[in-house]
PDB file of C-alpha atoms in Angstrom:
ATOM      1  CA  MET A   1     -36.908  -8.152  20.440  1.00  0.00           C
ATOM      2  CA  ALA A   2     -34.866 -11.123  21.065  1.00  0.00           C
ATOM      3  CA  PRO A   3     -32.188 -10.108  23.418  1.00  0.00           C
ATOM      4  CA  ILE A   4     -28.537  -9.294  21.868  1.00  0.00           C
ATOM      5  CA  ARG A   5     -25.462 -11.813  22.902  1.00  0.00           C
ATOM      6  CA  GLU A   6     -22.813 -10.491  24.505  1.00  0.00           C
ATOM      7  CA  SER A   7     -20.509 -13.169  21.730  1.00  0.00           C
ATOM      8  CA  THR A   8     -22.581 -10.689  19.386  1.00  0.00           C
ATOM      9  CA  VAL A   9     -21.555  -7.499  21.058  1.00  0.00           C
ATOM     10  CA  ASP A  10     -18.620  -8.376  20.772  1.00  0.00           C
ATOM     11  CA  GLY A  11     -18.551 -10.115  17.086  1.00  0.00           C
ATOM     12  CA  LEU A  12     -19.522  -6.738  16.649  1.00  0.00           C
ATOM     13  CA  ARG A  13     -17.324  -5.110  18.499  1.00  0.00           C
ATOM     14  CA  ASP A  14     -14.397  -6.472  17.222  1.00  0.00           C
ATOM     15  CA  LEU A  15     -15.668  -5.699  13.404  1.00  0.00           C
ATOM     16  CA  VAL A  16     -15.266  -2.509  13.726  1.00  0.00           C
ATOM     17  CA  GLU A  17     -12.730  -1.971  15.432  1.00  0.00           C
ATOM     18  CA  LYS A  18     -11.316  -4.391  12.646  1.00  0.00           C
ATOM     19  CA  LEU A  19     -12.788  -1.430  10.273  1.00  0.00           C
ATOM     20  CA  GLU A  20     -11.348   1.521  11.610  1.00  0.00           C
ATOM     21  CA  SER A  21      -7.768   0.334  12.026  1.00  0.00           C
ATOM     22  CA  ARG A  22      -8.052  -0.500   7.716  1.00  0.00           C
ATOM     23  CA  VAL A  23      -9.338   3.076   7.589  1.00  0.00           C
ATOM     24  CA  GLU A  24      -6.036   4.137   9.844  1.00  0.00           C
ATOM     25  CA  GLN A  25      -3.997   3.295   7.510  1.00  0.00           C
ATOM     26  CA  LEU A  26      -5.545   4.333   3.541  1.00  0.00           C
ATOM     27  CA  GLU A  27      -6.514   7.245   5.282  1.00  0.00           C
ATOM     28  CA  ALA A  28      -2.925   8.297   6.301  1.00  0.00           C
ATOM     29  CA  ARG A  29      -1.254   6.554   2.649  1.00  0.00           C
ATOM     30  CA  LEU A  30      -3.457   9.076   1.552  1.00  0.00           C
ATOM     31  CA  ALA A  31      -3.222  11.849   3.607  1.00  0.00           C
ATOM     32  CA  GLY A  32       0.371  11.757   2.689  1.00  0.00           C
ATOM     33  CA  VAL A  33      -0.393  10.581  -1.208  1.00  0.00           C
ATOM     34  CA  ASP A  34       2.735   9.525  -2.532  1.00  0.00           C
ATOM     35  CA  GLY A  35       2.100   9.342  -5.824  1.00  0.00           C
ATOM     36  CA  GLY A  36       5.519   8.475  -8.234  1.00  0.00           C
ATOM     37  CA  PRO A  37       7.530   6.751  -6.315  1.00  0.00           C
ATOM     38  CA  ALA A  38       5.554   5.748  -4.211  1.00  0.00           C
ATOM     39  CA  ALA A  39       2.706   4.996  -5.933  1.00  0.00           C
ATOM     40  CA  ARG A  40       3.339   0.998  -5.826  1.00  0.00           C
ATOM     41  CA  LYS A  41       5.130  -0.833  -2.592  1.00  0.00           C
ATOM     42  CA  THR A  42       3.605  -3.797  -2.386  1.00  0.00           C
ATOM     43  CA  ARG A  43       0.634  -4.773  -0.440  1.00  0.00           C
ATOM     44  CA  SER A  44      -2.140  -7.393   1.237  1.00  0.00           C
ATOM     45  CA  ASN A  45      -5.023  -7.199   2.644  1.00  0.00           C
ATOM     46  CA  SER A  46      -2.633  -7.811   5.717  1.00  0.00           C
ATOM     47  CA  GLY A  47      -1.093  -4.299   4.401  1.00  0.00           C
ATOM     48  CA  SER A  48       2.631  -5.964   4.267  1.00  0.00           C
ATOM     49  CA  ALA A  49       4.831  -3.650   2.269  1.00  0.00           C
ATOM     50  CA  THR A  50       7.155  -6.064   0.113  1.00  0.00           C
ATOM     51  CA  GLY A  51       9.330  -3.856   2.590  1.00  0.00           C
ATOM     52  CA  ASP A  52       8.749  -5.574   5.369  1.00  0.00           C
ATOM     53  CA  MET A  53       7.608  -8.691   4.115  1.00  0.00           C
ATOM     54  CA  LEU A  54      11.809  -8.682   2.775  1.00  0.00           C
ATOM     55  CA  ARG A  55      12.033  -7.341   6.553  1.00  0.00           C
ATOM     56  CA  SER A  56      10.213 -11.094   7.674  1.00  0.00           C
ATOM     57  CA  GLN A  57      11.599 -13.802   5.218  1.00  0.00           C
ATOM     58  CA  VAL A  58      15.115 -11.941   6.237  1.00  0.00           C
ATOM     59  CA  ALA A  59      13.895 -12.261  10.261  1.00  0.00           C
ATOM     60  CA  LYS A  60      12.613 -15.669   9.670  1.00  0.00           C
ATOM     61  CA  LYS A  61      15.830 -16.817   8.040  1.00  0.00           C
ATOM     62  CA  THR A  62      14.333 -18.458   4.907  1.00  0.00           C
ATOM     63  CA  GLN A  63      15.536 -19.158   2.657  1.00  0.00           C
ATOM     64  CA  LEU A  64      14.629 -16.312  -0.056  1.00  0.00           C
ATOM     65  CA  GLY A  65      15.394 -14.591   3.314  1.00  0.00           C
ATOM     66  CA  ARG A  66      18.949 -15.763   3.678  1.00  0.00           C
ATOM     67  CA  GLU A  67      19.641 -14.872  -0.576  1.00  0.00           C
ATOM     68  CA  ALA A  68      18.062 -11.699   0.036  1.00  0.00           C
ATOM     69  CA  LYS A  69      20.383 -11.461   3.356  1.00  0.00           C
ATOM     70  CA  LYS A  70      23.719 -11.518   1.918  1.00  0.00           C
ATOM     71  CA  ILE A  71      23.013  -9.994  -1.114  1.00  0.00           C
ATOM     72  CA  MET A  72      21.922  -6.343   1.171  1.00  0.00           C
ATOM     73  CA  ASP A  73      24.971  -7.405   3.253  1.00  0.00           C
ATOM     74  CA  GLN A  74      27.232  -6.500   0.096  1.00  0.00           C
ATOM     75  CA  GLY A  75      24.929  -3.622  -0.499  1.00  0.00           C
ATOM     76  CA  GLY A  76      23.152  -4.854  -3.897  1.00  0.00           C
ATOM     77  CA  LEU A  77      19.583  -4.745  -4.979  1.00  0.00           C
ATOM     78  CA  VAL A  78      17.730  -8.038  -3.756  1.00  0.00           C
ATOM     79  CA  SER A  79      16.917  -9.090  -7.316  1.00  0.00           C
ATOM     80  CA  ASP A  80      13.568  -9.497  -9.242  1.00  0.00           C
ATOM     81  CA  GLU A  81      13.272 -13.701  -8.830  1.00  0.00           C
ATOM     82  CA  ILE A  82      14.280 -13.116  -4.880  1.00  0.00           C
ATOM     83  CA  MET A  83      11.411 -10.501  -4.974  1.00  0.00           C
ATOM     84  CA  ILE A  84       8.840 -12.071  -7.299  1.00  0.00           C
ATOM     85  CA  ASN A  85       9.401 -15.882  -5.122  1.00  0.00           C
ATOM     86  CA  MET A  86       8.767 -13.305  -1.852  1.00  0.00           C
ATOM     87  CA  ILE A  87       5.512 -12.824  -3.747  1.00  0.00           C
ATOM     88  CA  LYS A  88       3.696 -16.121  -4.633  1.00  0.00           C
ATOM     89  CA  ASN A  89       5.011 -16.778  -1.031  1.00  0.00           C
ATOM     90  CA  GLU A  90       3.252 -14.502   0.854  1.00  0.00           C
ATOM     91  CA  LEU A  91      -0.482 -15.484  -1.680  1.00  0.00           C
ATOM     92  CA  GLU A  92       0.438 -18.879  -1.413  1.00  0.00           C
ATOM     93  CA  ASN A  93       0.856 -19.215   2.513  1.00  0.00           C
ATOM     94  CA  ASN A  94      -0.955 -15.611   3.821  1.00  0.00           C
ATOM     95  CA  GLN A  95      -4.996 -16.579   4.645  1.00  0.00           C
ATOM     96  CA  GLU A  96      -5.048 -12.464   4.649  1.00  0.00           C
ATOM     97  CA  CYS A  97      -3.994 -12.791   0.999  1.00  0.00           C
ATOM     98  CA  LYS A  98      -7.630 -15.465  -0.086  1.00  0.00           C
ATOM     99  CA  ASN A  99      -9.801 -12.517  -0.329  1.00  0.00           C
ATOM    100  CA  GLY A 100      -6.841 -10.849  -2.982  1.00  0.00           C
ATOM    101  CA  PHE A 101      -4.175  -8.392  -2.262  1.00  0.00           C
ATOM    102  CA  ILE A 102      -3.142  -5.263  -3.835  1.00  0.00           C
ATOM    103  CA  LEU A 103       0.599  -4.491  -5.007  1.00  0.00           C
ATOM    104  CA  ASP A 104       1.895  -0.784  -3.958  1.00  0.00           C
ATOM    105  CA  GLY A 105       4.767  -0.190  -5.503  1.00  0.00           C
ATOM    106  CA  PHE A 106       5.459  -3.392  -7.465  1.00  0.00           C
ATOM    107  CA  PRO A 107       7.068  -3.682  -9.800  1.00  0.00           C
ATOM    108  CA  ARG A 108       9.239  -0.751 -10.288  1.00  0.00           C
ATOM    109  CA  THR A 109       9.908  -1.849 -14.212  1.00  0.00           C
ATOM    110  CA  VAL A 110       8.993  -2.863 -17.221  1.00  0.00           C
ATOM    111  CA  ALA A 111      10.822  -6.440 -17.016  1.00  0.00           C
ATOM    112  CA  GLN A 112       9.678  -7.173 -13.032  1.00  0.00           C
ATOM    113  CA  ALA A 113       5.460  -6.391 -14.826  1.00  0.00           C
ATOM    114  CA  GLU A 114       6.193  -9.200 -17.435  1.00  0.00           C
ATOM    115  CA  ARG A 115       8.284 -11.736 -14.575  1.00  0.00           C
ATOM    116  CA  LEU A 116       4.824 -10.704 -11.905  1.00  0.00           C
ATOM    117  CA  ASP A 117       2.774 -11.675 -14.533  1.00  0.00           C
ATOM    118  CA  GLY A 118       4.395 -14.770 -15.775  1.00  0.00           C
ATOM    119  CA  MET A 119       3.691 -15.937 -11.845  1.00  0.00           C
ATOM    120  CA  LEU A 120      -0.082 -15.138 -11.661  1.00  0.00           C
ATOM    121  CA  HIS A 121      -0.490 -16.573 -14.724  1.00  0.00           C
ATOM    122  CA  GLU A 122       1.280 -20.324 -13.374  1.00  0.00           C
ATOM    123  CA  GLY A 123      -1.273 -19.675 -10.582  1.00  0.00           C
ATOM    124  CA  ASN A 124      -4.378 -19.313 -12.438  1.00  0.00           C
ATOM    125  CA  GLN A 125      -4.394 -15.623 -11.536  1.00  0.00           C
ATOM    126  CA  LYS A 126      -4.480 -11.870 -12.650  1.00  0.00           C
ATOM    127  CA  LEU A 127      -4.028  -7.983 -12.031  1.00  0.00           C
ATOM    128  CA  GLN A 128      -7.048  -6.565 -12.251  1.00  0.00           C
ATOM    129  CA  HIS A 129      -6.411  -2.980 -12.531  1.00  0.00           C
ATOM    130  CA  ALA A 130      -2.909  -1.878 -12.479  1.00  0.00           C
ATOM    131  CA  VAL A 131      -3.820   2.079 -10.454  1.00  0.00           C
ATOM    132  CA  GLU A 132      -1.367   5.187 -10.959  1.00  0.00           C
ATOM    133  CA  LEU A 133      -1.620   8.075  -8.206  1.00  0.00           C
ATOM    134  CA  GLN A 134      -0.815  11.505 -10.787  1.00  0.00           C
ATOM    135  CA  ILE A 135       0.776  13.900  -8.879  1.00  0.00           C
ATOM    136  CA  ASP A 136       2.952  17.013 -10.691  1.00  0.00           C
ATOM    137  CA  ASP A 137       6.559  16.431  -9.559  1.00  0.00           C
ATOM    138  CA  GLY A 138       6.766  19.811  -7.612  1.00  0.00           C
ATOM    139  CA  LEU A 139       3.698  19.272  -5.326  1.00  0.00           C
ATOM    140  CA  LEU A 140       4.981  15.967  -4.669  1.00  0.00           C
ATOM    141  CA  VAL A 141       7.522  17.023  -3.404  1.00  0.00           C
ATOM    142  CA  SER A 142       6.320  19.656  -0.801  1.00  0.00           C
ATOM    143  CA  ARG A 143       3.451  17.359   0.490  1.00  0.00           C
ATOM    144  CA  ILE A 144       6.448  14.004   0.511  1.00  0.00           C
ATOM    145  CA  THR A 145       9.539  16.681   2.372  1.00  0.00           C
ATOM    146  CA  GLY A 146       6.595  17.724   5.857  1.00  0.00           C
ATOM    147  CA  ARG A 147       5.369  14.458   6.039  1.00  0.00           C
ATOM    148  CA  LEU A 148       5.446  13.134   9.689  1.00  0.00           C
ATOM    149  CA  ILE A 149       4.950   9.050  10.538  1.00  0.00           C
ATOM    150  CA  HIS A 150       4.429   7.745  13.934  1.00  0.00           C
ATOM    151  CA  PRO A 151       6.443   4.945  13.627  1.00  0.00           C
ATOM    152  CA  ALA A 152       4.694   1.901  15.620  1.00  0.00           C
ATOM    153  CA  SER A 153       1.486   2.543  14.344  1.00  0.00           C
ATOM    154  CA  GLY A 154       1.983   3.527  10.056  1.00  0.00           C
ATOM    155  CA  ARG A 155       0.153   6.993  11.015  1.00  0.00           C
ATOM    156  CA  SER A 156       1.316   9.775   8.457  1.00  0.00           C
ATOM    157  CA  TYR A 157       0.694  13.794   9.354  1.00  0.00           C
ATOM    158  CA  HIS A 158       1.999  16.764   7.529  1.00  0.00           C
ATOM    159  CA  LYS A 159       3.648  19.704   8.834  1.00  0.00           C
ATOM    160  CA  ILE A 160       1.535  22.164   7.420  1.00  0.00           C
ATOM    161  CA  PHE A 161      -2.207  19.977   5.228  1.00  0.00           C
ATOM    162  CA  ASN A 162      -3.029  18.156   8.202  1.00  0.00           C
ATOM    163  CA  PRO A 163      -0.447  18.641  11.243  1.00  0.00           C
ATOM    164  CA  PRO A 164      -0.612  17.174  14.493  1.00  0.00           C
ATOM    165  CA  LYS A 165      -2.332  18.601  17.502  1.00  0.00           C
ATOM    166  CA  GLU A 166       0.156  18.736  19.859  1.00  0.00           C
ATOM    167  CA  THR A 167       4.209  19.672  17.580  1.00  0.00           C
ATOM    168  CA  MET A 168       5.364  16.480  16.908  1.00  0.00           C
ATOM    169  CA  LYS A 169       3.192  14.253  18.925  1.00  0.00           C
ATOM    170  CA  ASP A 170       0.907  11.627  17.186  1.00  0.00           C
ATOM    171  CA  ASP A 171      -2.743  12.277  18.315  1.00  0.00           C
ATOM    172  CA  VAL A 172      -2.997   8.769  19.367  1.00  0.00           C
ATOM    173  CA  THR A 173      -0.868   7.447  21.762  1.00  0.00           C
ATOM    174  CA  GLY A 174       0.829  11.497  22.426  1.00  0.00           C
ATOM    175  CA  GLU A 175       3.771   9.266  21.909  1.00  0.00           C
ATOM    176  CA  PRO A 176       6.984  11.337  19.147  1.00  0.00           C
ATOM    177  CA  LEU A 177       6.595  11.429  15.230  1.00  0.00           C
ATOM    178  CA  ILE A 178       9.652  11.105  13.655  1.00  0.00           C
ATOM    179  CA  GLN A 179      10.513  12.642   9.796  1.00  0.00           C
ATOM    180  CA  ARG A 180      12.259  10.018   7.088  1.00  0.00           C
ATOM    181  CA  SER A 181      15.375  10.521   6.492  1.00  0.00           C
ATOM    182  CA  ASP A 182      15.563  10.398   2.749  1.00  0.00           C
ATOM    183  CA  ASP A 183      11.807  12.506   3.015  1.00  0.00           C
ATOM    184  CA  ASN A 184      13.560  15.112   2.064  1.00  0.00           C
ATOM    185  CA  ALA A 185      14.074  17.312  -1.530  1.00  0.00           C
ATOM    186  CA  ASP A 186      16.933  16.136  -2.741  1.00  0.00           C
ATOM    187  CA  THR A 187      16.708  12.495  -1.981  1.00  0.00           C
ATOM    188  CA  LEU A 188      13.122  12.483  -3.588  1.00  0.00           C
ATOM    189  CA  LYS A 189      14.440  14.248  -7.188  1.00  0.00           C
ATOM    190  CA  LYS A 190      16.318  11.889  -7.471  1.00  0.00           C
ATOM    191  CA  ARG A 191      13.664   8.815  -7.091  1.00  0.00           C
ATOM    192  CA  LEU A 192      11.591  11.332  -8.965  1.00  0.00           C
ATOM    193  CA  SER A 193      14.417  10.773 -11.811  1.00  0.00           C
ATOM    194  CA  THR A 194      14.179   7.021 -11.312  1.00  0.00           C
ATOM    195  CA  TYR A 195      10.674   7.279 -11.283  1.00  0.00           C
ATOM    196  CA  HIS A 196      10.337   8.632 -14.742  1.00  0.00           C
ATOM    197  CA  GLU A 197      13.569   6.325 -16.230  1.00  0.00           C
ATOM    198  CA  GLN A 198      11.775   3.380 -15.293  1.00  0.00           C
ATOM    199  CA  THR A 199       9.136   3.384 -13.497  1.00  0.00           C
ATOM    200  CA  SER A 200       7.124   5.149 -16.159  1.00  0.00           C
ATOM    201  CA  PRO A 201       7.254   2.846 -18.736  1.00  0.00           C
ATOM    202  CA  VAL A 202       4.803   0.556 -16.284  1.00  0.00           C
ATOM    203  CA  ILE A 203       2.001   2.084 -17.394  1.00  0.00           C
ATOM    204  CA  SER A 204       2.410   1.928 -21.329  1.00  0.00           C
ATOM    205  CA  TYR A 205       3.130  -2.077 -20.021  1.00  0.00           C
ATOM    206  CA  TYR A 206      -0.726  -1.649 -18.055  1.00  0.00           C
ATOM    207  CA  GLN A 207      -2.177   0.409 -20.785  1.00  0.00           C
ATOM    208  CA  LYS A 208      -2.304  -1.612 -23.654  1.00  0.00           C
ATOM    209  CA  THR A 209      -3.026  -4.556 -21.130  1.00  0.00           C
ATOM    210  CA  GLY A 210      -6.200  -3.051 -21.191  1.00  0.00           C
ATOM    211  CA  VAL A 211      -6.445  -2.584 -16.692  1.00  0.00           C
ATOM    212  CA  TRP A 212      -4.130   1.404 -16.084  1.00  0.00           C
ATOM    213  CA  LYS A 213      -6.432   3.092 -14.341  1.00  0.00           C
ATOM    214  CA  PRO A 214      -4.943   6.733 -13.497  1.00  0.00           C
ATOM    215  CA  ILE A 215      -6.208   9.367 -10.413  1.00  0.00           C
ATOM    216  CA  ASP A 216      -6.558  12.921  -9.400  1.00  0.00           C
ATOM    217  CA  ALA A 217      -3.966  12.506  -6.082  1.00  0.00           C
ATOM    218  CA  SER A 218      -3.839  16.165  -6.343  1.00  0.00           C
ATOM    219  CA  GLN A 219      -7.054  16.047  -5.400  1.00  0.00           C
ATOM    220  CA  GLU A 220      -7.904  16.383  -1.793  1.00  0.00           C
ATOM    221  CA  PRO A 221      -7.951  12.743   0.516  1.00  0.00           C
ATOM    222  CA  GLY A 222     -11.334  12.021   0.923  1.00  0.00           C
ATOM    223  CA  GLN A 223     -11.461  12.587  -3.216  1.00  0.00           C
ATOM    224  CA  VAL A 224      -9.004  10.164  -3.633  1.00  0.00           C
ATOM    225  CA  TRP A 225     -10.473   7.483  -1.660  1.00  0.00           C
ATOM    226  CA  LYS A 226     -13.650   8.172  -3.337  1.00  0.00           C
ATOM    227  CA  SER A 227     -11.983   7.549  -7.104  1.00  0.00           C
ATOM    228  CA  LEU A 228     -10.152   4.311  -5.697  1.00  0.00           C
ATOM    229  CA  LEU A 229     -13.924   3.112  -4.729  1.00  0.00           C
ATOM    230  CA  LYS A 230     -14.738   3.532  -8.148  1.00  0.00           C
ATOM    231  CA  VAL A 231     -11.988   1.754  -9.538  1.00  0.00           C
ATOM    232  CA  PHE A 232     -12.800  -1.214  -7.245  1.00  0.00           C
ATOM    233  CA  GLY A 233     -16.510  -1.203  -8.960  1.00  0.00           C
ATOM    234  CA  GLU A 234     -17.550   1.058  -5.877  1.00  0.00           C
ATOM    235  CA  GLU A 235     -20.134   4.088  -7.391  1.00  0.00           C
ATOM    236  CA  LYS A 236     -19.771   4.836  -3.371  1.00  0.00           C
ATOM    237  CA  ALA A 237     -18.773   4.757   0.216  1.00  0.00           C
ATOM    238  CA  ALA A 238     -20.628   3.444   2.053  1.00  0.00           C
ATOM    239  CA  SER A 239     -21.602   1.659   6.252  1.00  0.00           C
ATOM    240  CA  PRO A 240     -19.962  -1.529   6.466  1.00  0.00           C
ATOM    241  CA  SER A 241     -23.554  -2.454   7.258  1.00  0.00           C
ATOM    242  CA  THR A 242     -24.866  -1.383   2.838  1.00  0.00           C
ATOM    243  CA  SER A 243     -24.354  -4.383   0.351  1.00  0.00           C
ATOM    244  CA  THR A 244     -21.523  -1.415  -0.749  1.00  0.00           C
ATOM    245  CA  GLY A 245     -19.126  -1.197   2.229  1.00  0.00           C
ATOM    246  CA  SER A 246     -19.374  -5.919   3.212  1.00  0.00           C
ATOM    247  CA  SER A 247     -18.209  -5.826  -1.365  1.00  0.00           C
ATOM    248  CA  LEU A 248     -15.735  -2.353   0.125  1.00  0.00           C
ATOM    249  CA  LEU A 249     -14.835  -4.966   3.287  1.00  0.00           C
ATOM    250  CA  SER A 250     -14.840  -8.422   1.512  1.00  0.00           C
ATOM    251  CA  LYS A 251     -12.090  -6.527  -0.997  1.00  0.00           C
ATOM    252  CA  ILE A 252      -9.324  -4.766   2.166  1.00  0.00           C
ATOM    253  CA  GLY A 253     -10.401  -8.912   4.325  1.00  0.00           C
ATOM    254  CA  LEU A 254     -12.028  -8.096   6.505  1.00  0.00           C
ATOM    255  CA  ARG A 255     -15.590 -10.146   5.570  1.00  0.00           C
ATOM    256  CA  SER A 256     -15.296 -13.230   4.170  1.00  0.00           C
TER     257      SER A 256
END
């Protein structure tokens, strides 16, 4: 058998590290599945949420970033037009989106959904799935109010369901964990009220287009993950060496 080149080993090691990092991010999301109001924040294959995208545009002082900053400095909400253009810019210029993208947190209203469809239609694209993570409000409150975050990596823990090995310290780095200021019952109940009033109609919108897929997010994280894989056409979570794994890697932007 021919010897394995060092470059091949390095390539495989790099791929494994990327895969492990991606799995950690996805498992962290599922460990404290947000359901309701946090079920649709925009994520591309690069893992950028709309909030991160917005902050990046502001930091780079792009035209969209300057417009958004002016509105935010006045205490206003960034317009749908700016958000749609920001997503469009990301899809056109972020190479990691060439294999597809995941919308996580946007759209939040039917008007935004219609504008998003219009923008995608102009680029000869369309959404393939609209996943709703369904969970009881009471269970959601108990999950979120116990959530702990490692700011640098985004890893999440839970005081009861997924506690860190050492109290308030990240398992990997030992750095302090935080609890987000808005992860409290009062704030969450207000967010849920807004969600049911404004975002629930988005479900009906996507039911009509035929792309809506419900998932029971009250299940344990591993089962939620399997349900997500089925939505994306994966019957089971396989290792990266199998064809199923290769297909999944392509879908999350780790393999072309």
